[in-house]
Coordinates of C-alpha atoms (C1' of nucleotides) in Angstrom, one line a residue:
Chain A
M1 CA 16.0 25.9 1.6
T2 CA 16.7 22.6 0.1
V3 CA 14.4 19.8 1.2
V4 CA 16.0 16.9 3.0
T5 CA 14.0 13.9 3.9
R6 CA 15.0 10.6 5.3
F7 CA 13.9 7.1 5.8
A8 CA 15.0 5.6 9.1
P9 CA 14.0 2.0 9.5
S10 CA 15.2 -0.3 12.2
P11 CA 16.7 -3.5 10.9
T12 CA 14.1 -6.0 11.8
G13 CA 14.7 -8.5 9.1
F14 CA 12.9 -7.1 6.1
L15 CA 11.5 -4.0 4.7
H16 CA 7.8 -4.3 5.4
I17 CA 5.0 -2.8 3.4
G18 CA 4.3 0.1 5.7
G19 CA 8.0 1.0 5.8
A20 CA 8.0 0.8 2.0
R21 CA 5.3 3.4 1.7
T22 CA 6.9 5.7 4.2
A23 CA 10.1 5.4 2.2
L24 CA 8.2 6.1 -1.0
F25 CA 6.6 9.2 0.4
N26 CA 9.9 10.5 1.6
W27 CA 11.5 9.7 -1.7
L28 CA 8.7 11.4 -3.7
Y29 CA 8.7 14.5 -1.6
A30 CA 12.5 14.9 -1.9
R31 CA 12.5 14.2 -5.6
H32 CA 9.5 16.6 -6.2
H33 CA 11.4 19.4 -4.5
G34 CA 14.7 18.5 -6.0
G35 CA 16.0 17.8 -2.6
K36 CA 17.8 14.9 -0.9
F37 CA 16.5 11.6 0.3
L38 CA 18.7 10.1 3.0
L39 CA 18.8 6.7 4.5
R40 CA 19.6 6.0 8.1
I41 CA 19.6 2.6 9.8
E42 CA 18.3 2.8 13.3
D43 CA 20.5 0.1 14.7
T44 CA 21.1 1.3 18.2
D45 CA 19.5 -1.9 19.6
R46 CA 22.4 -4.2 19.0
K47 CA 20.5 -7.3 19.9
R48 CA 18.1 -6.9 17.0
S49 CA 20.6 -5.6 14.4
T50 CA 22.3 -7.9 11.9
Q51 CA 24.0 -7.2 8.7
E52 CA 21.5 -9.5 6.9
A53 CA 18.6 -7.3 8.2
V54 CA 20.4 -4.2 7.0
D55 CA 21.0 -5.8 3.6
A56 CA 17.3 -6.7 3.4
I57 CA 16.4 -3.1 3.7
Y58 CA 18.9 -2.1 1.0
E59 CA 17.6 -4.8 -1.3
G60 CA 14.0 -3.9 -0.7
L61 CA 14.6 -0.2 -1.5
E62 CA 16.6 -1.0 -4.5
W63 CA 14.0 -3.3 -5.9
L64 CA 11.4 -0.6 -5.3
G65 CA 13.6 1.8 -7.2
L66 CA 13.9 4.2 -4.3
N67 CA 17.5 5.4 -4.5
W68 CA 18.9 7.3 -1.6
D69 CA 21.4 10.0 -1.7
G70 CA 24.9 9.4 -0.3
D71 CA 25.8 6.5 2.0
A72 CA 23.4 5.2 4.5
T73 CA 24.1 6.4 8.1
S74 CA 24.4 3.9 10.9
Q75 CA 22.9 5.4 14.0
F76 CA 24.9 3.1 16.3
E77 CA 28.1 4.5 15.0
R78 CA 27.1 8.0 16.0
A79 CA 26.8 7.2 19.7
D80 CA 29.7 9.4 20.7
R81 CA 28.0 12.4 19.0
H82 CA 24.8 11.6 20.8
R83 CA 26.6 11.5 24.2
E84 CA 28.2 14.8 23.3
A85 CA 24.8 16.4 22.8
V86 CA 23.7 15.1 26.2
Q87 CA 26.8 16.5 27.8
A88 CA 25.9 19.9 26.5
L89 CA 22.5 19.6 28.0
L90 CA 24.0 18.5 31.3
D91 CA 26.3 21.4 31.3
A92 CA 23.4 23.8 30.6
G93 CA 21.4 22.3 33.4
K94 CA 18.8 21.0 31.0
A95 CA 19.3 17.4 31.8
Y96 CA 20.0 15.5 35.0
R97 CA 21.1 12.1 36.3
C98 CA 18.4 9.9 37.6
Y99 CA 19.4 7.1 40.0
C100 CA 16.2 5.2 39.9
T101 CA 16.8 1.5 39.1
P102 CA 14.7 -0.2 36.4
E103 CA 13.2 -2.3 39.2
E104 CA 12.1 0.8 41.1
L105 CA 10.6 2.2 37.9
T106 CA 8.7 -0.9 37.2
Q107 CA 7.4 -0.9 40.8
M108 CA 6.2 2.7 40.5
R109 CA 4.5 1.9 37.2
E110 CA 2.7 -1.1 38.7
T111 CA 1.6 0.9 41.7
A112 CA 0.2 3.7 39.5
K113 CA -1.6 1.1 37.4
A114 CA -3.0 -0.6 40.5
E115 CA -4.4 2.7 41.7
G116 CA -5.7 3.6 38.3
L117 CA -3.5 6.6 38.0
P118 CA -1.8 7.6 34.8
W119 CA 1.8 6.6 34.8
K120 CA 4.4 9.3 34.5
Y121 CA 7.9 9.4 35.8
S122 CA 7.8 11.7 38.9
G123 CA 11.0 13.4 38.3
I124 CA 12.2 12.8 41.8
W125 CA 15.9 13.1 40.8
R126 CA 15.2 16.3 38.9
D127 CA 16.4 18.6 41.7
R128 CA 18.0 16.2 44.1
D129 CA 21.5 16.8 45.0
P130 CA 23.9 14.3 43.4
S131 CA 25.4 13.6 46.9
E132 CA 22.3 11.7 47.7
A133 CA 23.0 9.3 44.9
P134 CA 22.9 5.7 46.1
E135 CA 26.0 3.5 45.7
G136 CA 26.4 1.2 42.8
V137 CA 23.7 2.5 40.6
D138 CA 24.6 3.7 37.1
P139 CA 22.4 6.7 36.5
V140 CA 20.5 7.4 33.4
I141 CA 20.4 10.9 32.0
R142 CA 16.9 12.4 31.7
I143 CA 15.9 15.6 30.0
K144 CA 14.6 18.3 32.3
A145 CA 11.4 18.8 30.4
P146 CA 9.1 21.9 30.8
L147 CA 6.5 21.4 33.5
D148 CA 3.8 23.7 32.1
G149 CA 2.8 25.1 28.8
E150 CA 2.2 23.0 25.7
V151 CA 3.8 21.7 22.6
V152 CA 2.1 22.7 19.4
I153 CA 3.1 21.0 16.2
N154 CA 1.8 22.1 12.8
D155 CA 1.9 18.7 11.2
L156 CA 1.9 18.8 7.4
V157 CA -0.6 16.0 7.3
Q158 CA -2.4 16.0 10.6
G159 CA -2.7 19.7 11.0
E160 CA -2.3 21.5 14.3
V161 CA -1.7 19.0 17.1
R162 CA -1.1 20.1 20.6
V163 CA -0.5 18.5 23.9
A164 CA 0.1 19.8 27.5
N165 CA 3.7 19.5 28.7
E166 CA 2.5 18.3 32.0
T167 CA 1.3 15.0 30.4
L168 CA 4.8 14.3 29.3
D169 CA 7.6 13.2 31.6
D170 CA 11.3 13.5 31.7
M171 CA 12.4 10.9 29.1
V172 CA 15.6 9.0 29.3
L173 CA 18.3 10.2 27.0
L174 CA 21.2 8.0 28.0
R175 CA 20.9 4.6 29.5
G176 CA 22.7 3.4 32.6
D177 CA 25.3 1.9 30.4
G178 CA 25.8 5.2 28.6
S179 CA 24.1 4.2 25.4
P180 CA 21.8 6.7 23.7
T181 CA 18.1 6.1 23.5
Y182 CA 16.1 6.3 20.3
M183 CA 14.5 9.6 21.2
L184 CA 17.9 11.2 21.6
A185 CA 19.5 9.6 18.6
V186 CA 16.7 10.6 16.2
V187 CA 16.8 14.2 17.1
V188 CA 20.6 14.5 17.0
D189 CA 20.8 12.6 13.8
D190 CA 18.0 14.4 12.0
H191 CA 19.6 17.7 13.1
D192 CA 23.1 16.7 12.0
M193 CA 21.9 15.3 8.7
G194 CA 20.1 18.5 8.0
V195 CA 16.7 16.9 7.7
T196 CA 14.1 19.5 7.0
H197 CA 11.0 17.3 6.7
V198 CA 10.4 14.3 9.0
I199 CA 7.9 12.1 7.1
R200 CA 7.0 9.0 9.1
G201 CA 4.2 6.8 10.3
D202 CA 1.4 8.0 12.5
D203 CA 2.7 5.8 15.3
H204 CA 5.4 8.4 15.9
L205 CA 3.1 11.3 16.4
T206 CA 3.3 11.2 20.1
N207 CA 7.0 10.9 19.9
A208 CA 7.1 14.1 18.0
F209 CA 6.0 16.0 21.1
R210 CA 8.9 14.8 23.2
Q211 CA 11.3 15.2 20.4
Y212 CA 10.1 18.8 20.0
Q213 CA 11.1 19.4 23.6
L214 CA 14.5 18.0 22.9
Y215 CA 15.0 20.2 19.9
V216 CA 14.1 23.2 22.0
A217 CA 16.4 22.2 24.8
L218 CA 19.3 21.7 22.4
G219 CA 18.5 25.1 20.9
W220 CA 18.0 23.7 17.4
D221 CA 15.5 24.4 14.7
V222 CA 12.6 22.0 14.7
P223 CA 12.0 20.3 11.4
E224 CA 8.6 20.1 9.7
F225 CA 6.7 17.0 10.7
A226 CA 4.4 14.9 8.5
H227 CA 2.8 11.9 10.1
I228 CA 1.2 9.7 7.6
P229 CA -1.5 7.3 8.6
L230 CA -0.8 3.6 9.0
I231 CA -1.7 0.8 6.7
H232 CA -4.0 -1.8 8.2
G233 CA -4.6 -5.3 7.1
P234 CA -7.6 -6.3 5.0
D235 CA -9.6 -6.9 8.2
G236 CA -9.0 -3.4 9.5
A237 CA -6.7 -4.5 12.3
K238 CA -3.1 -3.6 12.6
M239 CA -0.9 -5.2 9.9
S240 CA 0.5 -8.5 11.0
K241 CA 2.6 -11.0 9.3
R242 CA -0.5 -13.0 8.6
H243 CA -1.9 -10.5 6.2
G244 CA 0.2 -8.1 4.3
A245 CA 3.0 -7.0 6.6
L246 CA 5.3 -9.1 4.5
G247 CA 8.7 -8.0 3.4
V248 CA 8.7 -6.4 0.0
D249 CA 10.8 -9.4 -1.1
A250 CA 7.7 -11.5 -0.6
Y251 CA 5.7 -9.3 -3.0
R252 CA 8.5 -9.6 -5.5
D253 CA 8.4 -13.4 -5.2
E254 CA 4.7 -13.4 -5.7
G255 CA 5.2 -11.7 -9.1
Y256 CA 4.5 -8.1 -8.4
L257 CA 6.3 -5.4 -10.4
P258 CA 8.0 -2.5 -8.6
E259 CA 6.2 0.1 -10.6
A260 CA 2.9 -1.5 -9.6
M261 CA 3.9 -1.5 -6.0
R262 CA 4.8 2.1 -6.2
N263 CA 1.6 3.1 -7.9
Y264 CA -0.5 1.1 -5.4
L265 CA 1.3 2.3 -2.3
L266 CA 1.1 5.9 -3.6
R267 CA -2.7 5.7 -4.0
L268 CA -3.0 4.2 -0.5
G269 CA -3.5 7.5 1.4
W270 CA -2.8 9.9 -1.4
A271 CA -4.8 11.0 -4.4
H272 CA -4.6 13.4 -7.3
G273 CA -8.2 13.8 -8.3
D274 CA -9.5 10.7 -10.1
E275 CA -6.1 9.5 -11.3
E276 CA -5.5 5.9 -10.7
I277 CA -2.7 4.9 -13.1
I278 CA 0.2 7.1 -12.2
S279 CA 3.7 6.7 -13.6
T280 CA 6.6 7.4 -11.3
K281 CA 7.5 10.5 -13.3
Q282 CA 4.0 11.8 -12.9
A283 CA 4.0 10.9 -9.2
I284 CA 7.2 13.0 -8.7
E285 CA 5.6 15.9 -10.4
W286 CA 2.3 15.7 -8.5
F287 CA 3.2 14.5 -5.1
D288 CA 2.4 16.7 -2.3
L289 CA 2.0 16.2 1.5
S290 CA -1.2 18.3 1.6
N291 CA -3.0 15.6 -0.5
V292 CA -2.2 12.9 2.0
G293 CA -5.3 11.6 3.7
R294 CA -5.5 11.4 7.5
A295 CA -7.3 8.2 8.0
A296 CA -5.7 4.8 8.1
S297 CA -6.3 2.6 5.1
R298 CA -6.6 -1.0 4.5
F299 CA -4.4 -3.1 2.3
D300 CA -6.4 -4.5 -0.7
F301 CA -4.7 -7.3 -2.6
A302 CA -7.3 -7.3 -5.3
K303 CA -6.6 -3.7 -6.3
L304 CA -2.8 -4.3 -6.1
S305 CA -3.3 -7.3 -8.4
N306 CA -5.4 -5.3 -10.8
L307 CA -2.8 -2.6 -11.0
N308 CA -0.1 -5.1 -11.4
G309 CA -1.9 -6.6 -14.3
H310 CA -1.9 -3.2 -15.9
Y311 CA 1.8 -2.9 -15.6
V312 CA 2.4 -6.5 -16.8
R313 CA 0.2 -5.8 -19.9
S314 CA 2.0 -2.6 -20.7
G315 CA 5.4 -3.8 -19.7
D316 CA 8.4 -4.0 -22.1
D317 CA 8.6 -7.5 -23.7
Q318 CA 12.3 -8.0 -23.1
M319 CA 12.0 -6.8 -19.5
L320 CA 9.2 -9.4 -19.0
V321 CA 11.2 -12.2 -20.6
D322 CA 14.1 -11.3 -18.2
A323 CA 11.7 -11.4 -15.3
I324 CA 10.3 -14.9 -16.1
A325 CA 13.5 -16.5 -17.4
P326 CA 14.7 -17.5 -13.9
L327 CA 11.3 -18.9 -13.0
L328 CA 11.2 -20.9 -16.2
E329 CA 14.7 -22.2 -15.8
E330 CA 13.9 -23.2 -12.2
T331 CA 10.8 -25.2 -13.1
R332 CA 12.2 -26.7 -16.2
G333 CA 15.5 -27.5 -14.5
S334 CA 17.7 -26.3 -17.4
A335 CA 18.8 -22.9 -18.8
L336 CA 17.1 -21.2 -21.6
D337 CA 19.2 -20.6 -24.7
E338 CA 19.1 -17.4 -26.7
A339 CA 16.8 -18.8 -29.3
E340 CA 14.3 -19.7 -26.7
K341 CA 14.5 -16.2 -25.1
A342 CA 13.9 -14.7 -28.5
L343 CA 10.9 -16.9 -29.0
L344 CA 9.5 -15.9 -25.7
C345 CA 10.0 -12.2 -26.6
T346 CA 8.0 -12.8 -29.8
A347 CA 5.3 -14.6 -27.8
M348 CA 5.2 -11.9 -25.1
P349 CA 2.6 -9.6 -26.6
G350 CA 0.1 -12.5 -26.5
L351 CA 1.2 -13.7 -23.1
K352 CA 1.3 -10.5 -21.1
E353 CA -2.3 -9.7 -22.0
R354 CA -3.4 -12.7 -20.0
A355 CA -1.3 -12.5 -16.8
K356 CA -1.7 -10.3 -13.8
N357 CA 1.7 -11.1 -12.3
I358 CA 5.1 -12.5 -13.2
V359 CA 4.4 -15.9 -11.7
E360 CA 1.3 -16.4 -13.9
L361 CA 3.2 -15.0 -16.8
S362 CA 5.9 -17.6 -16.3
D363 CA 3.4 -20.4 -16.0
S364 CA 1.5 -19.4 -19.1
A365 CA 4.8 -19.1 -21.1
S366 CA 6.2 -22.4 -20.1
F367 CA 4.6 -24.5 -22.8
Y368 CA 6.5 -22.5 -25.4
V369 CA 9.8 -23.8 -24.1
A370 CA 8.7 -27.1 -22.9
K371 CA 10.3 -30.2 -24.2
R372 CA 8.3 -32.7 -26.2
P373 CA 6.3 -34.7 -25.6
L374 CA 4.2 -32.3 -23.6
N375 CA 2.5 -33.2 -20.3
Y376 CA -1.2 -32.5 -20.8
T377 CA -3.4 -31.1 -18.1
E378 CA -6.5 -33.2 -17.3
K379 CA -8.7 -30.8 -19.1
A380 CA -6.4 -30.8 -22.1
R381 CA -6.4 -34.6 -22.2
N382 CA -10.2 -34.5 -22.2
Q383 CA -10.1 -32.5 -25.4
L384 CA -8.1 -35.2 -27.1
D385 CA -10.9 -37.6 -27.9
E386 CA -11.6 -39.7 -31.0
D387 CA -13.2 -36.8 -32.9
A388 CA -10.3 -34.6 -32.1
A389 CA -7.8 -37.2 -33.3
A390 CA -9.6 -37.4 -36.6
H391 CA -9.6 -33.6 -37.1
L392 CA -6.0 -33.4 -36.1
R393 CA -4.9 -36.1 -38.5
V394 CA -6.5 -34.2 -41.4
L395 CA -5.2 -30.8 -40.3
A396 CA -1.7 -32.1 -39.7
S397 CA -1.4 -33.3 -43.3
D398 CA -3.0 -30.1 -44.6
F399 CA -0.6 -27.9 -42.5
D400 CA 2.3 -30.0 -43.8
Q401 CA 1.4 -28.9 -47.3
M402 CA 1.1 -25.2 -46.5
A403 CA 3.7 -22.9 -47.9
D404 CA 2.9 -19.7 -46.0
W405 CA 3.1 -20.3 -42.3
E406 CA 1.1 -17.2 -41.3
A407 CA -1.6 -16.8 -38.7
E408 CA -4.2 -15.4 -41.0
K409 CA -3.7 -18.2 -43.6
L410 CA -3.7 -20.9 -41.0
E411 CA -6.9 -19.5 -39.5
Q412 CA -8.6 -19.2 -42.8
H413 CA -7.7 -22.8 -43.6
V414 CA -9.1 -24.1 -40.4
R415 CA -12.3 -22.1 -40.8
D416 CA -12.7 -23.4 -44.3
Y417 CA -12.1 -26.9 -43.0
V418 CA -14.7 -26.4 -40.4
D419 CA -17.2 -25.1 -42.8
A420 CA -16.6 -27.9 -45.2
T421 CA -17.0 -30.6 -42.6
D422 CA -20.3 -32.2 -42.5
P423 CA -22.1 -32.3 -40.1
A424 CA -21.2 -28.8 -39.2
V425 CA -18.6 -28.4 -36.6
K426 CA -17.9 -25.3 -34.6
L427 CA -14.5 -23.7 -34.8
G428 CA -14.0 -24.4 -31.1
K429 CA -14.5 -28.1 -31.7
V430 CA -11.2 -28.0 -33.6
A431 CA -9.4 -25.1 -32.0
Q432 CA -9.5 -26.5 -28.5
P433 CA -7.9 -29.9 -29.4
L434 CA -5.4 -27.9 -31.4
R435 CA -4.7 -25.8 -28.3
A436 CA -4.4 -28.9 -26.1
A437 CA -2.0 -30.4 -28.6
L438 CA 0.2 -27.4 -28.8
S439 CA 0.1 -26.0 -25.3
G440 CA -0.8 -29.0 -23.2
T441 CA -3.6 -26.9 -21.6
T442 CA -7.0 -25.4 -22.5
V443 CA -5.9 -21.8 -22.0
S444 CA -3.4 -20.0 -24.2
P445 CA -2.9 -17.1 -26.5
P446 CA -4.8 -17.2 -29.9
I447 CA -3.9 -20.6 -31.2
F448 CA -2.9 -19.5 -34.7
D449 CA -0.5 -17.1 -33.3
V450 CA 0.9 -19.9 -31.2
M451 CA 1.4 -22.0 -34.3
V452 CA 3.4 -19.3 -35.9
I453 CA 5.5 -18.6 -32.9
L454 CA 6.2 -22.3 -32.4
G455 CA 7.1 -22.7 -36.1
K456 CA 5.9 -25.3 -38.5
Q457 CA 8.1 -28.1 -37.5
E458 CA 7.4 -27.9 -33.8
T459 CA 3.7 -27.4 -34.4
L460 CA 3.5 -30.5 -36.6
A461 CA 5.5 -32.5 -34.1
R462 CA 3.3 -31.5 -31.2
I463 CA 0.2 -32.4 -33.2
N464 CA 1.5 -35.8 -34.0
D465 CA 2.4 -36.3 -30.3
A466 CA -1.2 -35.5 -29.5
I467 CA -2.6 -37.9 -32.1
L468 CA -0.4 -40.6 -30.6
A469 CA -1.6 -39.8 -27.2
T470 CA -5.2 -40.1 -28.1
N471 CA -4.8 -43.8 -28.9
F472 CA -7.5 -43.6 -31.6
Chain B
rG1 C1' -7.5 3.8 31.6
rG2 C1' -4.6 8.9 30.4
rC3 C1' -3.0 11.5 26.1
rC4 C1' -3.3 12.0 20.8
rC5 C1' -5.3 11.0 15.9
rC6 C1' -9.2 9.5 12.6
rA7 C1' -14.5 8.8 10.4
rU8 C1' -17.8 9.4 2.2
rC9 C1' -20.0 2.9 -1.5
rG10 C1' -17.3 -3.9 0.8
rU11 C1' -12.1 -1.5 -0.2
rC12 C1' -8.9 2.8 -2.0
rU13 C1' -10.6 7.6 -2.7
rA14 C1' -12.7 12.7 -5.3
rG15 C1' -15.1 16.4 -2.7
rU16 C1' -12.2 22.3 1.1
rG17 C1' -20.4 25.9 2.2
rG18 C1' -24.3 26.2 -3.3
rC19 C1' -21.4 22.8 -9.5
rC20 C1' -23.5 16.5 -5.2
rU21 C1' -30.7 13.6 -6.7
rA22 C1' -22.2 12.6 -4.0
rG23 C1' -17.7 11.4 -9.0
rG24 C1' -13.7 7.7 -10.2
rA25 C1' -11.1 3.0 -9.3
rC26 C1' -10.9 -2.1 -7.4
rG27 C1' -14.2 -5.9 -6.2
rC28 C1' -19.3 -7.8 -7.1
rU29 C1' -23.0 -8.2 -10.9
rG30 C1' -26.1 -8.2 -16.0
rG31 C1' -24.8 -8.0 -21.2
rC32 C1' -21.6 -7.5 -25.7
rC33 C1' -17.1 -9.1 -28.1
rU34 C1' -14.9 -14.2 -28.8
rU35 C1' -11.3 -20.4 -31.1
rU36 C1' -9.9 -20.9 -24.9
rC37 C1' -8.5 -17.4 -21.2
rA38 C1' -7.8 -12.6 -20.7
rC39 C1' -8.2 -7.6 -22.5
rG40 C1' -11.8 -4.2 -24.1
rC41 C1' -16.8 -2.0 -24.3
rC42 C1' -22.0 -1.0 -22.4
rG43 C1' -25.2 -1.3 -18.0
rG44 C1' -26.4 -2.3 -12.5
rA45 C1' -26.4 -2.6 -7.1
rA46 C1' -23.4 0.0 -3.5
rA47 C1' -21.5 5.4 0.9
rC48 C1' -21.6 11.1 3.4
rA49 C1' -21.6 6.7 11.4
rC50 C1' -25.3 9.2 14.7
rG51 C1' -27.3 13.6 17.3
rG52 C1' -27.2 18.7 18.0
rG53 C1' -25.9 23.4 16.4
rU54 C1' -23.8 27.7 12.8
rU55 C1' -25.8 29.3 8.0
rC56 C1' -30.5 31.5 3.2
rG57 C1' -27.9 26.8 2.3
rA58 C1' -23.7 21.6 5.0
rA59 C1' -20.5 15.5 3.0
rC60 C1' -17.8 20.0 3.7
rC61 C1' -17.6 24.7 9.8
rC62 C1' -18.4 23.9 15.5
rC63 C1' -19.9 20.7 19.8
rG64 C1' -21.2 16.0 21.7
rU65 C1' -22.1 10.6 21.1
rU66 C1' -20.6 6.2 19.0
rG67 C1' -17.0 3.5 16.5
rG68 C1' -11.9 2.7 14.9
rG69 C1' -6.6 3.5 15.4
rG70 C1' -2.0 5.1 17.7
rU71 C1' 0.9 5.8 22.1
rC72 C1' 2.0 5.5 27.1
rA73 C1' 10.0 1.4 28.1
rC74 C1' 16.9 2.4 30.4
rC75 C1' 12.5 -0.9 22.1
rA76 C1' 12.9 1.6 17.9

RNA sequence: GGCCCCAUCGUCUAGUGGCCUAGGACGCUGGCCUUUCACGCCGGAAACACGGGUUCGAACCCCGUUGGGGUCACCA
């Protein structure tokens, strides 16, 4: 049997982090088994569904690199098919029309609550004759669920879970206006799409029992279920927009790399021994539902950040240049030319070692393509004192005479200069002003590497700018 | 509240009855490296929620307690 999984988000405006992990697990499971990973948009609630929201889901998945097979299915467009399934149930006497109005139901619920009784639809229309139907009420269709016995689900993550049928009531399948409910639509769609494994958030576990009853009523095979635990915020409470439940686009904007997100999300709730750094290829090979934990986990930005740093450090130079280019152009206000991009690519090995995300990488790279004269940070300006000016003047003229513009030679020269200067000065006493002059900051890649990447002409020009700026 | 699920360092986790005086990672922390900042390296503090069983033996099995979470719509 070919494995078919699906990700079925409702278009709420963005692909949030929990959904992203659910999608990842479904994707990994399908890829691991050489099966299919399908996408279905649960857009039956027309009020909350917009094309922008659907596009946000597409973009989120694409950014994460979770490619789905075939075209995405729109649940809304399948309403006729959903009604057809209900008609079959009606014909078979497994569903019935209920003429209770929403107001009556609300009333019943409140009464039950007031008396401290558990609420459950009584099923009063279950066996009532249609001739007793009141005038002017559009009935809903409810399933005629079993009254006794129990539903047992062998969940691939949660294990055996069972619930007594008597605690479940006759759920609504078709609303008064004839539109299908979520419970109905999911079952019909999963069946029609040939879904073999329903992998979704823990919050759907109780839905699984009712859906099980529907599968049975429809005479269909019940798919395997795997309810994965939810992701909580750093404080242990349910994820909210305040802490983490952002759209994946927000993570992208904050400089996280898709491979880092995949790796982090994978390790949240799943493990393969002590492995921490797991490539996507390796993940596909190793992924298994039996290794998914059963407890909810908290979202930890520090760990994500650390992982992201790893992927930035080991990232391809050109890929990283492409990633920071838009940010650099944005802050500088002008486009980067090919020479500048090439320069950044050469500088990348020294840059990526020091950044833990794309935004930082962009910031730290900006001095390479900044226009002279540089703007100095306060700390950099403090480096450019009278002593510094003196050193820079000497070094500028020395550098001007140097034939070989190589890092080792430059470093050796500066070290010799430091040693020869009396009273003894530390290398840092000269290197920091140099760094300030060349980068405008006090933090940069090794300064002699910077000189080489910048080139002799630009280096000398920036040093002279700095000497002028010192006013000494 | 009813029903359901869960419970190992601060966090993510390894652990499936003896290999556990509980391992790894992030974070925290002491040190080394060093032209800055990182990276890297060496070291440290830090957990089996509690109480009963079962067993020669329990982090692992059972029961209870406590604590957390989910769900109870003509939303999805």
